[in-house]
Amino acid sequence: MTERPSAAVAVDRRDFIRLAGTTAAGWLALGATPDRIRIVASLTGLPLDDELTRRNFSDNMNSRLGGLIGGLRQRGWVEGVNIRFEIRSTFGGPAKLQAAIQEIIDLKPDVILTGSTVETAAVMATTRTIPIVFATANDPVGNGFVESLAHPGGNVTGFTNSSAEMGGKWLQLVREVVPDLARVGVLFNPVTTPRAGRFFLDSIEQEAAASGVSVVPAPVNAAAEIDAAIGRFSEAPRAAMIALVDSFLVINRQAVVAATAKYRVPMIYPFHYFIDAGGLMSYGPTLEVRSADYVDLILRGTKAGDLPVQSPRKYELLINRTVAGALGLKLPFTLLARADEIRE
């Protein structure tokens, strides 16, 4: 028996209805005659009260859920008429992850959207028949999600958000900010980052070997370990850090940024979320909400495995010049000229 959604989830359901923008009665008056209500389920690794979760519920078409709902509405899918959205948070550890997934499975959804590699793997372990669309994944082939990017096969497809070579690019950028760099710390949680960190570490180490920089992995397994892990790089020899693509770090982005300010350690991040929290710089894919295309096709009968995995079309460099000044860094003009956005 499926339990009723919690109060927090119920509030989010009302937000979904608000985002739909047009009442069911209005669409029925226009002649909409759905054969049945389709269920689109979404999992998020963030708490439902996290700022990023709330932002995703905005009616901005660039927000993940706002873009999905708006995109589906443009294609004729309307909340309360022929579609129903359900969202669950997997935040809170393995037991909460499994409970949230089981609750979603019990709803018998027509498609499930996942927001991280961990969630996608956990859902795939539960179902090989319900279509799954991952919003972000770094190594879908290596993780066994798909047979190939062009021909996924099975019941899964989605969007990648970076390649393994990004590791070397992050090091190149941080060396421009810290030209006398002797060592670089690499922050990640082995449980929640691709291939326990190795997906990016290989290219970081290759770039470091060519530039004479020492690479020091800094794995963390709990939020309480973040401060000490970053504090290690405040002493000589000159150091900077790279934060890997990692849902754990996104959830704990405030603690990460606070520790870099406390110990005056320059760090480059993979997403703008960290810059929004007061980080120094980020380089990563521009957010493009394209999941509505695939969800629409799946709801109309296309198999998820027949839809190719799509890669980012553009990357962006963001720099916070005020944070750089607080860290005593002099940003080269050549770097600032390449930035897509400079914040003060």
GROMACS .gro file of C-alpha atoms in nm:
model
  344
    1MET     CA    1   0.000   0.000   0.000
    2THR     CA    2   0.139   0.340  -0.097
    3GLU     CA    3   0.159   0.598   0.179
    4ARG     CA    4   0.015   0.941   0.122
    5PRO     CA    5   0.270   1.208   0.028
    6SER     CA    6   0.412   1.414   0.312
    7ALA     CA    7   0.299   1.772   0.368
    8ALA     CA    8   0.616   1.901   0.203
    9VAL     CA    9   0.546   1.697  -0.109
   10ALA     CA   10   0.183   1.807  -0.110
   11VAL     CA   11   0.295   2.169  -0.115
   12ASP     CA   12   0.519   2.093  -0.410
   13ARG     CA   13   0.228   1.931  -0.592
   14ARG     CA   14   0.039   2.261  -0.561
   15ASP     CA   15   0.344   2.435  -0.704
   16PHE     CA   16   0.330   2.198  -1.000
   17ILE     CA   17  -0.034   2.286  -1.057
   18ARG     CA   18   0.049   2.656  -1.038
   19LEU     CA   19   0.328   2.610  -1.292
   20ALA     CA   20   0.088   2.440  -1.530
   21GLY     CA   21  -0.052   2.788  -1.586
   22THR     CA   22  -0.392   2.689  -1.726
   23THR     CA   23  -0.675   2.521  -1.538
   24ALA     CA   24  -0.792   2.176  -1.629
   25ALA     CA   25  -1.141   2.315  -1.685
   26GLY     CA   26  -1.002   2.563  -1.936
   27TRP     CA   27  -0.832   2.294  -2.140
   28LEU     CA   28  -1.135   2.068  -2.128
   29ALA     CA   29  -1.345   2.358  -2.255
   30LEU     CA   30  -1.107   2.382  -2.549
   31GLY     CA   31  -1.183   2.022  -2.635
   32ALA     CA   32  -0.901   1.830  -2.469
   33THR     CA   33  -1.012   1.469  -2.429
   34PRO     CA   34  -0.730   1.269  -2.273
   35ASP     CA   35  -0.757   0.892  -2.274
   36ARG     CA   36  -0.594   0.874  -1.930
   37ILE     CA   37  -0.379   1.070  -1.691
   38ARG     CA   38  -0.008   1.001  -1.749
   39ILE     CA   39   0.226   1.016  -1.448
   40VAL     CA   40   0.565   1.183  -1.476
   41ALA     CA   41   0.771   1.118  -1.163
   42SER     CA   42   1.084   1.310  -1.066
   43LEU     CA   43   1.351   1.234  -0.808
   44THR     CA   44   1.579   1.496  -0.656
   45GLY     CA   45   1.878   1.437  -0.431
   46LEU     CA   46   1.827   1.777  -0.268
   47PRO     CA   47   1.601   1.839   0.032
   48LEU     CA   48   1.263   1.973  -0.072
   49ASP     CA   49   1.332   2.294   0.121
   50ASP     CA   50   1.672   2.353  -0.044
   51GLU     CA   51   1.705   2.682  -0.231
   52LEU     CA   52   1.787   2.501  -0.555
   53THR     CA   53   1.476   2.284  -0.522
   54ARG     CA   54   1.259   2.591  -0.469
   55ARG     CA   55   1.428   2.765  -0.762
   56ASN     CA   56   1.352   2.467  -0.982
   57PHE     CA   57   0.984   2.511  -0.904
   58SER     CA   58   0.989   2.864  -1.043
   59ASP     CA   59   0.799   2.937  -1.362
   60ASN     CA   60   1.125   3.034  -1.533
   61MET     CA   61   1.163   2.817  -1.842
   62ASN     CA   62   1.535   2.790  -1.759
   63SER     CA   63   1.465   2.615  -1.429
   64ARG     CA   64   1.466   2.237  -1.449
   65LEU     CA   65   1.107   2.168  -1.345
   66GLY     CA   66   0.968   2.494  -1.476
   67GLY     CA   67   1.122   2.421  -1.815
   68LEU     CA   68   0.991   2.065  -1.812
   69ILE     CA   69   0.635   2.166  -1.726
   70GLY     CA   70   0.635   2.460  -1.965
   71GLY     CA   71   0.782   2.248  -2.242
   72LEU     CA   72   0.527   1.973  -2.194
   73ARG     CA   73   0.242   2.226  -2.183
   74GLN     CA   74   0.356   2.355  -2.522
   75ARG     CA   75   0.326   1.999  -2.648
   76GLY     CA   76  -0.027   1.953  -2.514
   77TRP     CA   77   0.043   1.791  -2.176
   78VAL     CA   78  -0.139   1.975  -1.898
   79GLU     CA   79  -0.151   1.907  -1.525
   80GLY     CA   80  -0.494   1.779  -1.426
   81VAL     CA   81  -0.603   1.711  -1.784
   82ASN     CA   82  -0.377   1.442  -1.924
   83ILE     CA   83  -0.072   1.444  -1.699
   84ARG     CA   84   0.019   1.438  -1.331
   85PHE     CA   85   0.358   1.530  -1.185
   86GLU     CA   86   0.499   1.363  -0.876
   87ILE     CA   87   0.826   1.459  -0.706
   88ARG     CA   88   1.011   1.288  -0.424
   89SER     CA   89   1.335   1.375  -0.246
   90THR     CA   90   1.595   1.103  -0.194
   91PHE     CA   91   1.790   1.316   0.055
   92GLY     CA   92   1.866   1.149   0.388
   93GLY     CA   93   2.081   0.843   0.320
   94PRO     CA   94   2.040   0.501   0.157
   95ALA     CA   95   1.717   0.412   0.341
   96LYS     CA   96   1.547   0.735   0.231
   97LEU     CA   97   1.672   0.682  -0.125
   98GLN     CA   98   1.519   0.336  -0.144
   99ALA     CA   99   1.195   0.448   0.022
  100ALA     CA  100   1.152   0.737  -0.221
  101ILE     CA  101   1.217   0.512  -0.520
  102GLN     CA  102   0.973   0.248  -0.399
  103GLU     CA  103   0.707   0.514  -0.346
  104ILE     CA  104   0.760   0.630  -0.703
  105ILE     CA  105   0.751   0.274  -0.841
  106ASP     CA  106   0.425   0.208  -0.657
  107LEU     CA  107   0.268   0.497  -0.847
  108LYS     CA  108   0.329   0.305  -1.174
  109PRO     CA  109   0.459   0.616  -1.354
  110ASP     CA  110   0.486   0.641  -1.731
  111VAL     CA  111   0.837   0.791  -1.703
  112ILE     CA  112   1.081   0.864  -1.421
  113LEU     CA  113   1.325   1.157  -1.427
  114THR     CA  114   1.640   1.126  -1.218
  115GLY     CA  115   1.875   1.405  -1.118
  116SER     CA  116   2.201   1.227  -1.038
  117THR     CA  117   2.410   0.921  -1.115
  118VAL     CA  118   2.331   0.769  -0.775
  119GLU     CA  119   1.956   0.801  -0.829
  120THR     CA  120   1.971   0.661  -1.181
  121ALA     CA  121   2.166   0.355  -1.066
  122ALA     CA  122   1.924   0.296  -0.778
  123VAL     CA  123   1.615   0.326  -0.998
  124MET     CA  124   1.765   0.093  -1.260
  125ALA     CA  125   1.824  -0.163  -0.987
  126THR     CA  126   1.451  -0.151  -0.915
  127THR     CA  127   1.301  -0.143  -1.265
  128ARG     CA  128   1.415  -0.234  -1.613
  129THR     CA  129   1.079  -0.161  -1.774
  130ILE     CA  130   0.965   0.188  -1.669
  131PRO     CA  131   1.130   0.450  -1.896
  132ILE     CA  132   1.400   0.655  -1.718
  133VAL     CA  133   1.538   0.991  -1.830
  134PHE     CA  134   1.844   1.114  -1.642
  135ALA     CA  135   1.883   1.491  -1.631
  136THR     CA  136   2.256   1.468  -1.563
  137ALA     CA  137   2.511   1.190  -1.592
  138ASN     CA  138   2.886   1.203  -1.649
  139ASP     CA  139   2.962   0.850  -1.759
  140PRO     CA  140   2.639   0.675  -1.863
  141VAL     CA  141   2.822   0.407  -2.063
  142GLY     CA  142   3.082   0.337  -1.792
  143ASN     CA  143   2.809   0.324  -1.529
  144GLY     CA  144   2.616   0.070  -1.732
  145PHE     CA  145   2.315   0.294  -1.787
  146VAL     CA  146   2.328   0.268  -2.166
  147GLU     CA  147   2.498   0.049  -2.425
  148SER     CA  148   2.623   0.352  -2.617
  149LEU     CA  149   2.544   0.722  -2.638
  150ALA     CA  150   2.400   0.689  -2.988
  151HIS     CA  151   2.201   0.372  -2.918
  152PRO     CA  152   2.124   0.348  -2.544
  153GLY     CA  153   1.906   0.036  -2.563
  154GLY     CA  154   1.707  -0.076  -2.261
  155ASN     CA  155   1.477   0.163  -2.077
  156VAL     CA  156   1.714   0.455  -2.012
  157THR     CA  157   1.832   0.770  -2.189
  158GLY     CA  158   1.910   1.129  -2.096
  159PHE     CA  159   2.172   1.401  -2.091
  160THR     CA  160   2.538   1.415  -1.996
  161ASN     CA  161   2.680   1.721  -1.821
  162SER     CA  162   3.056   1.688  -1.872
  163SER     CA  163   3.331   1.468  -2.009
  164ALA     CA  164   3.634   1.317  -1.839
  165GLU     CA  165   3.860   1.576  -2.006
  166MET     CA  166   3.694   1.847  -1.796
  167GLY     CA  167   3.934   1.763  -1.513
  168GLY     CA  168   4.233   1.889  -1.709
  169LYS     CA  169   4.042   2.202  -1.813
  170TRP     CA  170   3.963   2.287  -1.450
  171LEU     CA  171   4.331   2.261  -1.362
  172GLN     CA  172   4.431   2.483  -1.654
  173LEU     CA  173   4.187   2.751  -1.542
  174VAL     CA  174   4.284   2.745  -1.175
  175ARG     CA  175   4.652   2.770  -1.272
  176GLU     CA  176   4.574   3.094  -1.453
  177VAL     CA  177   4.437   3.229  -1.125
  178VAL     CA  178   4.721   3.085  -0.916
  179PRO     CA  179   5.028   3.089  -1.145
  180ASP     CA  180   5.267   2.977  -0.868
  181LEU     CA  181   5.053   2.670  -0.796
  182ALA     CA  182   5.252   2.378  -0.655
  183ARG     CA  183   4.974   2.137  -0.560
  184VAL     CA  184   4.605   2.099  -0.629
  185GLY     CA  185   4.358   1.933  -0.396
  186VAL     CA  186   4.066   1.746  -0.551
  187LEU     CA  187   3.751   1.746  -0.337
  188PHE     CA  188   3.489   1.473  -0.384
  189ASN     CA  189   3.281   1.209  -0.211
  190PRO     CA  190   3.383   0.866  -0.348
  191VAL     CA  191   3.028   0.735  -0.309
  192THR     CA  192   2.856   1.006  -0.514
  193THR     CA  193   3.108   1.112  -0.778
  194PRO     CA  194   3.162   0.919  -1.105
  195ARG     CA  195   3.390   0.615  -1.072
  196ALA     CA  196   3.473   0.718  -0.716
  197GLY     CA  197   3.657   1.021  -0.853
  198ARG     CA  198   3.870   0.846  -1.115
  199PHE     CA  199   3.649   0.966  -1.401
  200PHE     CA  200   3.801   1.315  -1.364
  201LEU     CA  201   4.121   1.241  -1.174
  202ASP     CA  202   4.290   1.078  -1.473
  203SER     CA  203   4.276   1.395  -1.684
  204ILE     CA  204   4.367   1.614  -1.385
  205GLU     CA  205   4.678   1.403  -1.322
  206GLN     CA  206   4.774   1.412  -1.690
  207GLU     CA  207   4.753   1.791  -1.698
  208ALA     CA  208   4.933   1.818  -1.364
  209ALA     CA  209   5.221   1.602  -1.485
  210ALA     CA  210   5.267   1.829  -1.785
  211SER     CA  211   5.268   2.143  -1.569
  212GLY     CA  212   5.468   2.022  -1.268
  213VAL     CA  213   5.179   2.036  -1.022
  214SER     CA  214   5.122   1.774  -0.753
  215VAL     CA  215   4.771   1.627  -0.731
  216VAL     CA  216   4.635   1.550  -0.383
  217PRO     CA  217   4.296   1.374  -0.369
  218ALA     CA  218   4.078   1.501  -0.083
  219PRO     CA  219   3.793   1.252  -0.042
  220VAL     CA  220   3.518   1.330   0.209
  221ASN     CA  221   3.240   1.100   0.321
  222ALA     CA  222   3.041   1.332   0.547
  223ALA     CA  223   2.965   1.702   0.570
  224ALA     CA  224   3.161   1.721   0.897
  225GLU     CA  225   3.480   1.631   0.707
  226ILE     CA  226   3.463   1.921   0.458
  227ASP     CA  227   3.624   2.189   0.677
  228ALA     CA  228   3.932   1.983   0.763
  229ALA     CA  229   3.972   1.856   0.407
  230ILE     CA  230   3.991   2.211   0.272
  231GLY     CA  231   4.195   2.342   0.564
  232ARG     CA  232   4.481   2.109   0.466
  233PHE     CA  233   4.548   2.328   0.162
  234SER     CA  234   4.585   2.659   0.345
  235GLU     CA  235   4.953   2.599   0.424
  236ALA     CA  236   5.260   2.601   0.198
  237PRO     CA  237   5.339   2.490  -0.065
  238ARG     CA  238   5.096   2.706  -0.265
  239ALA     CA  239   4.772   2.522  -0.329
  240ALA     CA  240   4.433   2.552  -0.492
  241MET     CA  241   4.146   2.306  -0.520
  242ILE     CA  242   3.907   2.152  -0.769
  243ALA     CA  243   3.556   2.042  -0.672
  244LEU     CA  244   3.443   1.747  -0.882
  245VAL     CA  245   3.095   1.693  -1.024
  246ASP     CA  246   2.931   1.546  -0.716
  247SER     CA  247   2.572   1.564  -0.584
  248PHE     CA  248   2.710   1.548  -0.228
  249LEU     CA  249   2.911   1.866  -0.284
  250VAL     CA  250   2.611   2.041  -0.441
  251ILE     CA  251   2.399   1.961  -0.137
  252ASN     CA  252   2.678   2.085   0.092
  253ARG     CA  253   2.784   2.377  -0.129
  254GLN     CA  254   2.743   2.635   0.151
  255ALA     CA  255   2.983   2.445   0.378
  256VAL     CA  256   3.235   2.403   0.095
  257VAL     CA  257   3.234   2.771   0.000
  258ALA     CA  258   3.248   2.880   0.366
  259ALA     CA  259   3.557   2.665   0.427
  260THR     CA  260   3.738   2.805   0.121
  261ALA     CA  261   3.675   3.158   0.252
  262LYS     CA  262   3.781   3.064   0.605
  263TYR     CA  263   4.113   2.912   0.492
  264ARG     CA  264   4.158   3.140   0.189
  265VAL     CA  265   4.189   2.848  -0.053
  266PRO     CA  266   4.106   2.920  -0.421
  267MET     CA  267   3.871   2.658  -0.565
  268ILE     CA  268   3.713   2.603  -0.905
  269TYR     CA  269   3.370   2.441  -0.925
  270PRO     CA  270   3.178   2.254  -1.197
  271PHE     CA  271   2.847   2.439  -1.158
  272HIS     CA  272   2.723   2.794  -1.112
  273TYR     CA  273   2.540   2.683  -0.796
  274PHE     CA  274   2.866   2.728  -0.608
  275ILE     CA  275   2.917   3.080  -0.746
  276ASP     CA  276   2.565   3.165  -0.635
  277ALA     CA  277   2.674   3.056  -0.287
  278GLY     CA  278   2.982   3.283  -0.295
  279GLY     CA  279   3.242   3.067  -0.468
  280LEU     CA  280   3.539   3.197  -0.669
  281MET     CA  281   3.486   3.053  -1.017
  282SER     CA  282   3.309   2.779  -1.206
  283TYR     CA  283   3.338   2.616  -1.544
  284GLY     CA  284   3.071   2.380  -1.663
  285PRO     CA  285   2.781   2.322  -1.901
  286THR     CA  286   2.526   2.593  -1.960
  287LEU     CA  287   2.194   2.481  -1.814
  288GLU     CA  288   1.962   2.378  -2.095
  289VAL     CA  289   1.631   2.221  -2.007
  290ARG     CA  290   1.569   1.970  -2.285
  291SER     CA  291   1.400   1.689  -2.095
  292ALA     CA  292   1.052   1.791  -2.218
  293ASP     CA  293   1.144   1.672  -2.569
  294TYR     CA  294   1.224   1.322  -2.450
  295VAL     CA  295   0.940   1.295  -2.199
  296ASP     CA  296   0.693   1.397  -2.469
  297LEU     CA  297   0.828   1.137  -2.713
  298ILE     CA  298   0.819   0.864  -2.448
  299LEU     CA  299   0.462   0.951  -2.347
  300ARG     CA  300   0.367   0.918  -2.714
  301GLY     CA  301   0.519   0.572  -2.743
  302THR     CA  302   0.887   0.611  -2.830
  303LYS     CA  303   1.115   0.374  -2.642
  304ALA     CA  304   1.367   0.547  -2.415
  305GLY     CA  305   1.643   0.320  -2.545
  306ASP     CA  306   1.585   0.447  -2.900
  307LEU     CA  307   1.660   0.809  -2.801
  308PRO     CA  308   2.032   0.900  -2.814
  309VAL     CA  309   2.202   1.041  -2.506
  310GLN     CA  310   2.268   1.411  -2.561
  311SER     CA  311   2.577   1.605  -2.455
  312PRO     CA  312   2.605   1.973  -2.351
  313ARG     CA  313   2.610   2.220  -2.639
  314LYS     CA  314   2.784   2.503  -2.455
  315TYR     CA  315   3.006   2.555  -2.151
  316GLU     CA  316   3.035   2.873  -1.946
  317LEU     CA  317   3.303   3.031  -1.728
  318LEU     CA  318   3.185   3.236  -1.430
  319ILE     CA  319   3.417   3.440  -1.208
  320ASN     CA  320   3.349   3.635  -0.889
  321ARG     CA  321   3.598   3.922  -0.887
  322THR     CA  322   3.507   4.028  -0.532
  323VAL     CA  323   3.588   3.682  -0.397
  324ALA     CA  324   3.915   3.685  -0.589
  325GLY     CA  325   4.008   4.014  -0.422
  326ALA     CA  326   3.923   3.875  -0.079
  327LEU     CA  327   4.158   3.585  -0.149
  328GLY     CA  328   4.434   3.820  -0.258
  329LEU     CA  329   4.427   3.699  -0.617
  330LYS     CA  330   4.506   3.913  -0.919
  331LEU     CA  331   4.299   3.787  -1.210
  332PRO     CA  332   4.473   3.808  -1.548
  333PHE     CA  333   4.298   4.013  -1.813
  334THR     CA  334   4.317   3.723  -2.059
  335LEU     CA  335   4.107   3.511  -1.821
  336LEU     CA  336   3.853   3.786  -1.752
  337ALA     CA  337   3.815   3.845  -2.124
  338ARG     CA  338   3.708   3.482  -2.174
  339ALA     CA  339   3.457   3.481  -1.888
  340ASP     CA  340   3.090   3.448  -1.979
  341GLU     CA  341   2.997   3.629  -1.661
  342ILE     CA  342   3.192   3.835  -1.409
  343ARG     CA  343   3.031   3.898  -1.073
  344GLU     CA  344   3.129   4.168  -0.830
   0.00000   0.00000   0.00000
